[in-house]
């Protein structure tokens, strides 16, 4: 699969080759910042604080922020702020900069494309980068059936369009989603997202015809993890019975849940959802926006259990930091929408497509997938012994470079969001960017760039371990 990719994606322009027309247009990509944690000031430093004051006067508070530090450069596993601090990046801008925030294969392609043209609107006149990205996704997504890909700009837009396509193809209105799901902040995807505060509160009424089934969350399954997959599937069947399966267009599932807490579903759950959807003629949509594009050690997280979704949504890491999203799926479903029914002014922007081709090039030899699997081993080796000694850690879980710890009050499953906040705050103060997630706000998630140097990851984990020890 990966060699297939290598043969189709053309190499980056060679800046040293005067015969390469792209070389003349593209200045050399800047070298990645020094891959070392450096704290020159307390965080946030004085320049970040001054910018933060301007931000607060100019922006609404509804735009939250994890760490009020302003970034000046970034690359590899490091963010450099405006005060000269080097922070260890365990977030990748929420699973976006998997190949790094200034990867030469991305930067050089974007520079070269920007120098030629920045936009035409693909619905007006065309460019080959869009077609190449579509071909790559058609080849790489699970299943060898005929496929089509439509590009968009954000994950929410991809999910919305998957719902549009599924409705157009089936003539049915209903959408089934799961507990703890996150699908975005647009109106339809808010209706599909599970968590009320802060995402949904005050924004209703939200679109209807959205039904919610339990997700096979082993740690929190009432009967324990053993019967989890089977009972969650029975609950899905029950829900379909109640609403009438012939009214349901799509089941939308994250193969590993993101914002909901990095939940890896109990083995057998995803294949079961696949079977049930097929039985009732329901379109299975895999929301791979966070877990896809190499993050979990396979190109798509659906591959871990060998499921073949009918539609796959990608975004986040797809554009290597530029806004790009996609719906890829069965040709007969994708062709159900009449001309003009899909698209958008910026959808599949040429700069974002150029960036994505750089991402595909970097994924092509499989070494970044291997890096993701190696990151899982390093994280488990460091955090599983900590969990054994620290009863506040209920579980270390995840796949590849998408790992998390769930924090609870010792001896119970009662979520400890306060502890998660305290741990994250200590990491931030020490210059390590770690994120909190989970329906109950009690999960610390790790999403390092796949290109993070191992010693930097180890240092980031040291800081996290010390933070858990001192806060719990
Ligand atoms: C982030 C995310 C989205 C929404 O993507 P945006 O680009 O923020 O609109 C949808 N689904 C999942 C699983 C996500 O993680």
Coordinates of C-alpha atoms in Angstrom, one line a residue, residues 109-435:
X109 CA 5.3 22.6 -1.9
X110 CA 3.1 25.4 -0.3
X111 CA 5.7 28.0 -1.2
X112 CA 5.9 26.8 -4.7
X113 CA 2.1 26.7 -5.1
X114 CA 1.6 30.1 -3.5
X115 CA 4.1 31.6 -6.0
X116 CA 2.0 30.2 -8.9
X117 CA -1.5 30.9 -7.6
X118 CA -3.4 30.8 -4.3
X119 CA -7.0 30.1 -5.4
X120 CA -9.2 29.6 -8.4
X121 CA -12.2 28.0 -6.6
X122 CA -12.2 24.4 -7.8
X123 CA -15.9 24.8 -8.8
X124 CA -14.9 27.5 -11.3
X125 CA -11.6 26.4 -12.8
X126 CA -9.6 23.4 -11.8
X127 CA -6.0 22.4 -10.7
X128 CA -4.3 19.0 -10.6
X129 CA -3.4 19.1 -6.9
X130 CA -7.1 18.5 -5.9
X131 CA -7.3 15.5 -8.2
X132 CA -4.1 14.0 -6.9
X133 CA -5.2 14.3 -3.3
X134 CA -8.5 12.6 -4.2
X135 CA -6.6 9.8 -6.0
X136 CA -4.3 9.3 -3.0
X137 CA -7.3 9.1 -0.6
X138 CA -9.2 6.8 -2.9
X139 CA -6.1 4.5 -2.9
X140 CA -5.3 4.6 0.8
X141 CA -8.7 4.4 2.5
X142 CA -9.8 0.9 3.5
X143 CA -11.5 -1.3 0.8
X144 CA -10.7 -1.9 -2.8
X145 CA -14.2 -0.9 -4.2
X146 CA -14.6 2.1 -6.6
X147 CA -14.3 5.3 -4.7
X148 CA -14.7 9.1 -5.1
X149 CA -13.3 11.9 -2.9
X150 CA -14.7 15.4 -2.3
X151 CA -12.5 17.9 -0.5
X152 CA -13.6 20.5 2.1
X153 CA -11.8 22.7 4.6
X154 CA -12.7 21.5 8.1
X155 CA -13.5 18.3 9.9
X156 CA -17.0 19.5 10.7
X157 CA -17.6 20.3 7.1
X158 CA -16.5 16.8 6.1
X159 CA -18.9 15.2 8.6
X160 CA -21.8 17.5 7.5
X161 CA -21.2 16.5 3.9
X162 CA -21.0 12.8 4.8
X163 CA -24.4 13.2 6.3
X164 CA -25.7 15.0 3.2
X165 CA -24.3 12.3 0.9
X166 CA -25.7 9.4 3.1
X167 CA -29.2 11.1 3.1
X168 CA -29.1 11.7 -0.6
X169 CA -28.0 8.1 -1.3
X170 CA -30.6 6.4 1.0
X171 CA -33.5 8.9 1.0
X172 CA -33.6 8.4 4.8
X173 CA -33.3 11.2 7.4
X174 CA -31.8 9.6 10.5
X175 CA -28.3 9.7 11.8
X176 CA -27.0 7.5 14.6
X177 CA -24.0 8.6 16.7
X178 CA -22.5 7.5 20.0
X179 CA -22.0 8.6 23.5
X180 CA -18.8 10.7 24.0
X181 CA -18.8 11.4 20.3
X182 CA -17.2 14.6 19.0
X183 CA -17.9 15.6 15.4
X184 CA -17.5 19.4 15.3
X185 CA -19.0 22.8 16.1
X186 CA -21.3 23.5 13.1
X187 CA -25.0 23.1 13.8
X188 CA -25.4 19.5 12.5
X189 CA -22.2 18.3 13.9
X190 CA -23.0 19.9 17.3
X191 CA -26.2 17.9 17.3
X192 CA -24.0 14.8 16.7
X193 CA -21.5 15.8 19.4
X194 CA -22.3 14.3 22.8
X195 CA -20.9 16.8 25.3
X196 CA -23.2 19.7 26.3
X197 CA -20.9 22.1 28.1
X198 CA -19.2 24.0 26.6
X199 CA -20.0 22.9 23.0
X200 CA -23.8 22.9 22.8
X201 CA -25.1 25.0 25.6
X202 CA -27.1 28.0 24.5
X203 CA -26.8 27.2 20.8
X204 CA -30.0 25.3 20.2
X205 CA -32.3 24.4 18.6
X206 CA -30.0 22.0 16.9
X207 CA -31.0 19.8 13.9
X208 CA -33.1 16.7 14.7
X209 CA -33.1 13.1 13.5
X210 CA -29.9 12.4 15.5
X211 CA -30.1 9.3 17.7
X212 CA -27.4 8.3 20.2
X213 CA -26.3 4.8 21.1
X214 CA -23.7 3.8 23.8
X215 CA -20.1 3.5 22.7
X216 CA -18.2 0.4 23.8
X217 CA -16.1 2.2 26.4
X218 CA -14.5 -0.7 28.3
X219 CA -13.4 1.1 31.4
X220 CA -16.8 2.6 32.1
X221 CA -19.1 -0.2 30.8
X222 CA -21.5 -0.9 33.6
X223 CA -21.1 -4.7 33.4
X224 CA -17.3 -4.5 33.0
X225 CA -15.1 -4.7 29.9
X226 CA -15.8 -8.4 29.1
X227 CA -19.4 -8.1 27.8
X228 CA -18.8 -4.5 26.6
X229 CA -18.7 -4.9 22.8
X230 CA -21.6 -7.4 22.7
X231 CA -23.8 -5.4 25.0
X232 CA -23.1 -2.1 23.2
X233 CA -24.0 -3.8 19.9
X234 CA -27.2 -5.1 21.4
X235 CA -28.0 -1.5 22.5
X236 CA -27.4 -0.3 19.0
X237 CA -29.8 -2.9 17.6
X238 CA -32.3 -1.9 20.2
X239 CA -32.0 1.8 19.3
X240 CA -32.5 0.9 15.6
X241 CA -35.5 -1.1 16.4
X242 CA -37.0 1.8 18.3
X243 CA -36.4 4.4 15.6
X244 CA -36.9 2.1 12.7
X245 CA -33.8 1.1 10.8
X246 CA -35.4 2.0 7.5
X247 CA -35.4 5.7 8.7
X248 CA -31.6 5.7 9.3
X249 CA -29.3 7.0 6.6
X250 CA -26.0 6.8 8.5
X251 CA -24.2 5.5 11.5
X252 CA -21.2 7.8 12.2
X253 CA -18.5 6.4 14.4
X254 CA -15.0 7.5 15.5
X255 CA -12.8 4.3 15.3
X256 CA -10.9 5.8 18.3
X257 CA -12.8 8.6 20.1
X258 CA -10.9 11.9 20.2
X259 CA -12.4 14.7 22.3
X260 CA -14.5 12.2 24.2
X261 CA -11.5 10.7 25.9
X262 CA -9.3 8.8 23.5
X263 CA -11.5 5.8 24.0
X264 CA -10.4 2.7 22.1
X265 CA -13.6 0.7 21.6
X266 CA -13.8 -2.9 23.0
X267 CA -12.5 -5.4 20.4
X268 CA -15.4 -6.6 18.1
X269 CA -17.4 -3.4 18.5
X270 CA -16.4 -1.8 15.2
X271 CA -16.8 -5.0 13.1
X272 CA -20.2 -5.4 14.8
X273 CA -21.3 -1.9 13.9
X274 CA -20.1 -2.6 10.4
X275 CA -22.3 -5.8 10.2
X276 CA -25.4 -4.1 11.7
X277 CA -25.2 -1.1 9.3
X278 CA -24.8 -3.4 6.3
X279 CA -27.8 -5.5 7.4
X280 CA -30.1 -2.5 7.4
X281 CA -28.7 -0.7 4.3
X282 CA -27.3 2.1 6.6
X283 CA -24.2 4.0 5.4
X284 CA -21.3 3.5 7.8
X285 CA -19.3 6.7 8.2
X286 CA -15.9 6.5 9.9
X287 CA -15.0 9.9 11.4
X288 CA -11.2 9.6 11.1
X289 CA -10.7 13.3 11.5
X290 CA -8.5 12.9 14.6
X291 CA -7.4 9.3 14.4
X292 CA -6.6 9.1 10.7
X293 CA -3.6 9.9 8.5
X294 CA -1.1 7.8 10.4
X295 CA -1.8 9.0 13.9
X296 CA -2.5 5.5 15.3
X297 CA 0.2 3.6 13.6
X298 CA -1.9 2.7 10.5
X299 CA -2.9 5.2 7.9
X300 CA -6.5 4.9 9.1
X301 CA -7.6 3.7 12.6
X302 CA -10.4 1.6 11.0
X303 CA -7.6 -0.7 9.8
X304 CA -6.8 -1.9 13.4
X305 CA -10.0 -4.0 13.2
X306 CA -10.1 -4.4 9.5
X307 CA -13.4 -2.6 9.0
X308 CA -14.3 -1.1 5.6
X309 CA -16.5 2.0 6.1
X310 CA -18.7 3.2 3.3
X311 CA -17.6 6.8 3.8
X312 CA -14.4 8.1 5.5
X313 CA -14.0 11.6 6.8
X314 CA -10.5 13.0 7.1
X315 CA -9.2 16.4 8.1
X316 CA -6.7 17.5 10.8
X317 CA -3.4 15.9 9.8
X318 CA -4.5 15.6 6.1
X319 CA -3.4 19.2 5.3
X320 CA -0.1 19.2 7.3
X321 CA -1.3 22.3 9.1
X322 CA -3.3 23.9 6.2
X323 CA -7.1 23.6 6.3
X324 CA -8.1 20.6 4.3
X325 CA -10.8 17.9 4.8
X326 CA -12.2 15.1 2.8
X327 CA -15.1 12.7 2.4
X328 CA -14.0 9.5 0.6
X329 CA -16.4 6.8 -0.2
X330 CA -18.1 4.2 -2.3
X331 CA -18.6 5.7 -5.8
X332 CA -22.3 4.8 -5.9
X333 CA -23.0 6.7 -2.7
X334 CA -20.8 9.7 -3.6
X335 CA -22.5 9.9 -7.0
X336 CA -25.9 10.2 -5.4
X337 CA -25.6 14.0 -5.1
X338 CA -26.5 16.0 -8.2
X339 CA -23.9 18.5 -9.7
X340 CA -23.7 21.6 -7.5
X341 CA -24.8 19.8 -4.4
X342 CA -21.3 19.6 -2.9
X343 CA -18.4 22.0 -2.7
X344 CA -17.5 25.4 -1.2
X345 CA -15.6 28.4 -2.2
X346 CA -12.4 27.4 -0.5
X347 CA -13.0 23.6 -0.4
X348 CA -9.8 21.9 -1.6
X349 CA -7.8 25.1 -1.7
X350 CA -4.6 24.7 -3.9
X351 CA -2.2 25.6 -1.0
X352 CA -3.9 23.0 1.2
X353 CA -3.7 20.4 -1.5
X354 CA 0.0 21.1 -2.1
X355 CA 0.5 20.6 1.7
X356 CA -1.4 17.4 1.7
X357 CA 0.8 16.0 -1.1
X358 CA 3.8 16.7 1.1
X359 CA 2.1 14.8 3.9
X360 CA 1.4 11.8 1.6
X361 CA 5.1 11.9 0.5
X362 CA 6.2 11.8 4.1
X363 CA 3.8 8.9 4.9
X364 CA 4.8 7.0 1.8
X365 CA 7.7 4.8 3.1
X366 CA 5.9 3.7 6.2
X367 CA 8.5 5.1 8.6
X368 CA 6.1 7.6 10.2
X369 CA 3.6 4.8 10.9
X370 CA 6.5 2.9 12.5
X371 CA 7.3 6.0 14.5
X372 CA 3.7 6.2 15.7
X373 CA 3.9 2.6 16.9
X374 CA 7.2 3.3 18.6
X375 CA 5.7 6.3 20.3
X376 CA 3.0 4.1 21.8
X377 CA 5.7 1.7 23.1
X378 CA 7.7 4.6 24.7
X379 CA 4.5 6.1 26.3
X380 CA 3.3 2.8 27.6
X381 CA 6.8 1.9 29.0
X382 CA 6.8 5.2 30.9
X383 CA 3.1 5.5 32.0
X384 CA 2.0 1.9 32.7
X385 CA 4.5 1.6 35.6
X386 CA 3.2 5.0 36.9
X387 CA -0.4 3.8 36.7
X388 CA 0.6 0.7 38.7
X389 CA 1.9 2.9 41.5
X390 CA -0.6 5.7 41.2
X391 CA -4.3 4.8 42.0
X392 CA -5.5 8.1 40.4
X393 CA -4.7 6.6 37.0
X394 CA -7.6 4.4 36.0
X395 CA -6.2 3.5 32.7
X396 CA -3.4 4.1 30.1
X397 CA -4.9 3.7 26.7
X398 CA -4.8 4.7 23.1
X399 CA -3.3 3.6 19.8
X400 CA 0.0 4.7 18.3
X401 CA 0.8 8.4 18.9
X402 CA -2.8 8.9 20.3
X403 CA -2.3 8.0 23.9
X404 CA -4.0 9.1 27.2
X405 CA -4.4 8.6 30.9
X406 CA -7.8 8.7 32.6
X407 CA -7.7 10.2 36.1
X408 CA -10.1 9.2 38.9
X409 CA -10.5 9.4 42.6
X410 CA -8.5 6.5 44.0
X411 CA -10.5 3.3 44.5
X412 CA -13.4 4.6 42.4
X413 CA -14.3 5.4 38.8
X414 CA -15.3 8.9 39.8
X415 CA -13.7 11.2 37.2
X416 CA -11.2 13.7 38.7
X417 CA -11.3 16.7 36.3
X418 CA -9.6 18.8 39.0
X419 CA -6.6 16.6 39.0
X420 CA -6.4 16.6 35.2
X421 CA -6.5 20.4 35.2
X422 CA -3.7 20.5 37.9
X423 CA -1.5 18.0 36.0
X424 CA -2.0 19.9 32.7
X425 CA -1.2 23.2 34.4
X426 CA 2.0 21.8 35.9
X427 CA 3.0 20.5 32.5
X428 CA 2.3 23.9 30.9
X429 CA 4.3 25.7 33.6
X430 CA 7.2 23.4 32.8
X431 CA 7.0 24.0 29.1
X432 CA 5.2 20.8 28.0
X433 CA 2.1 21.3 25.9
X434 CA -0.3 18.5 27.0
X435 CA -4.1 18.6 26.5

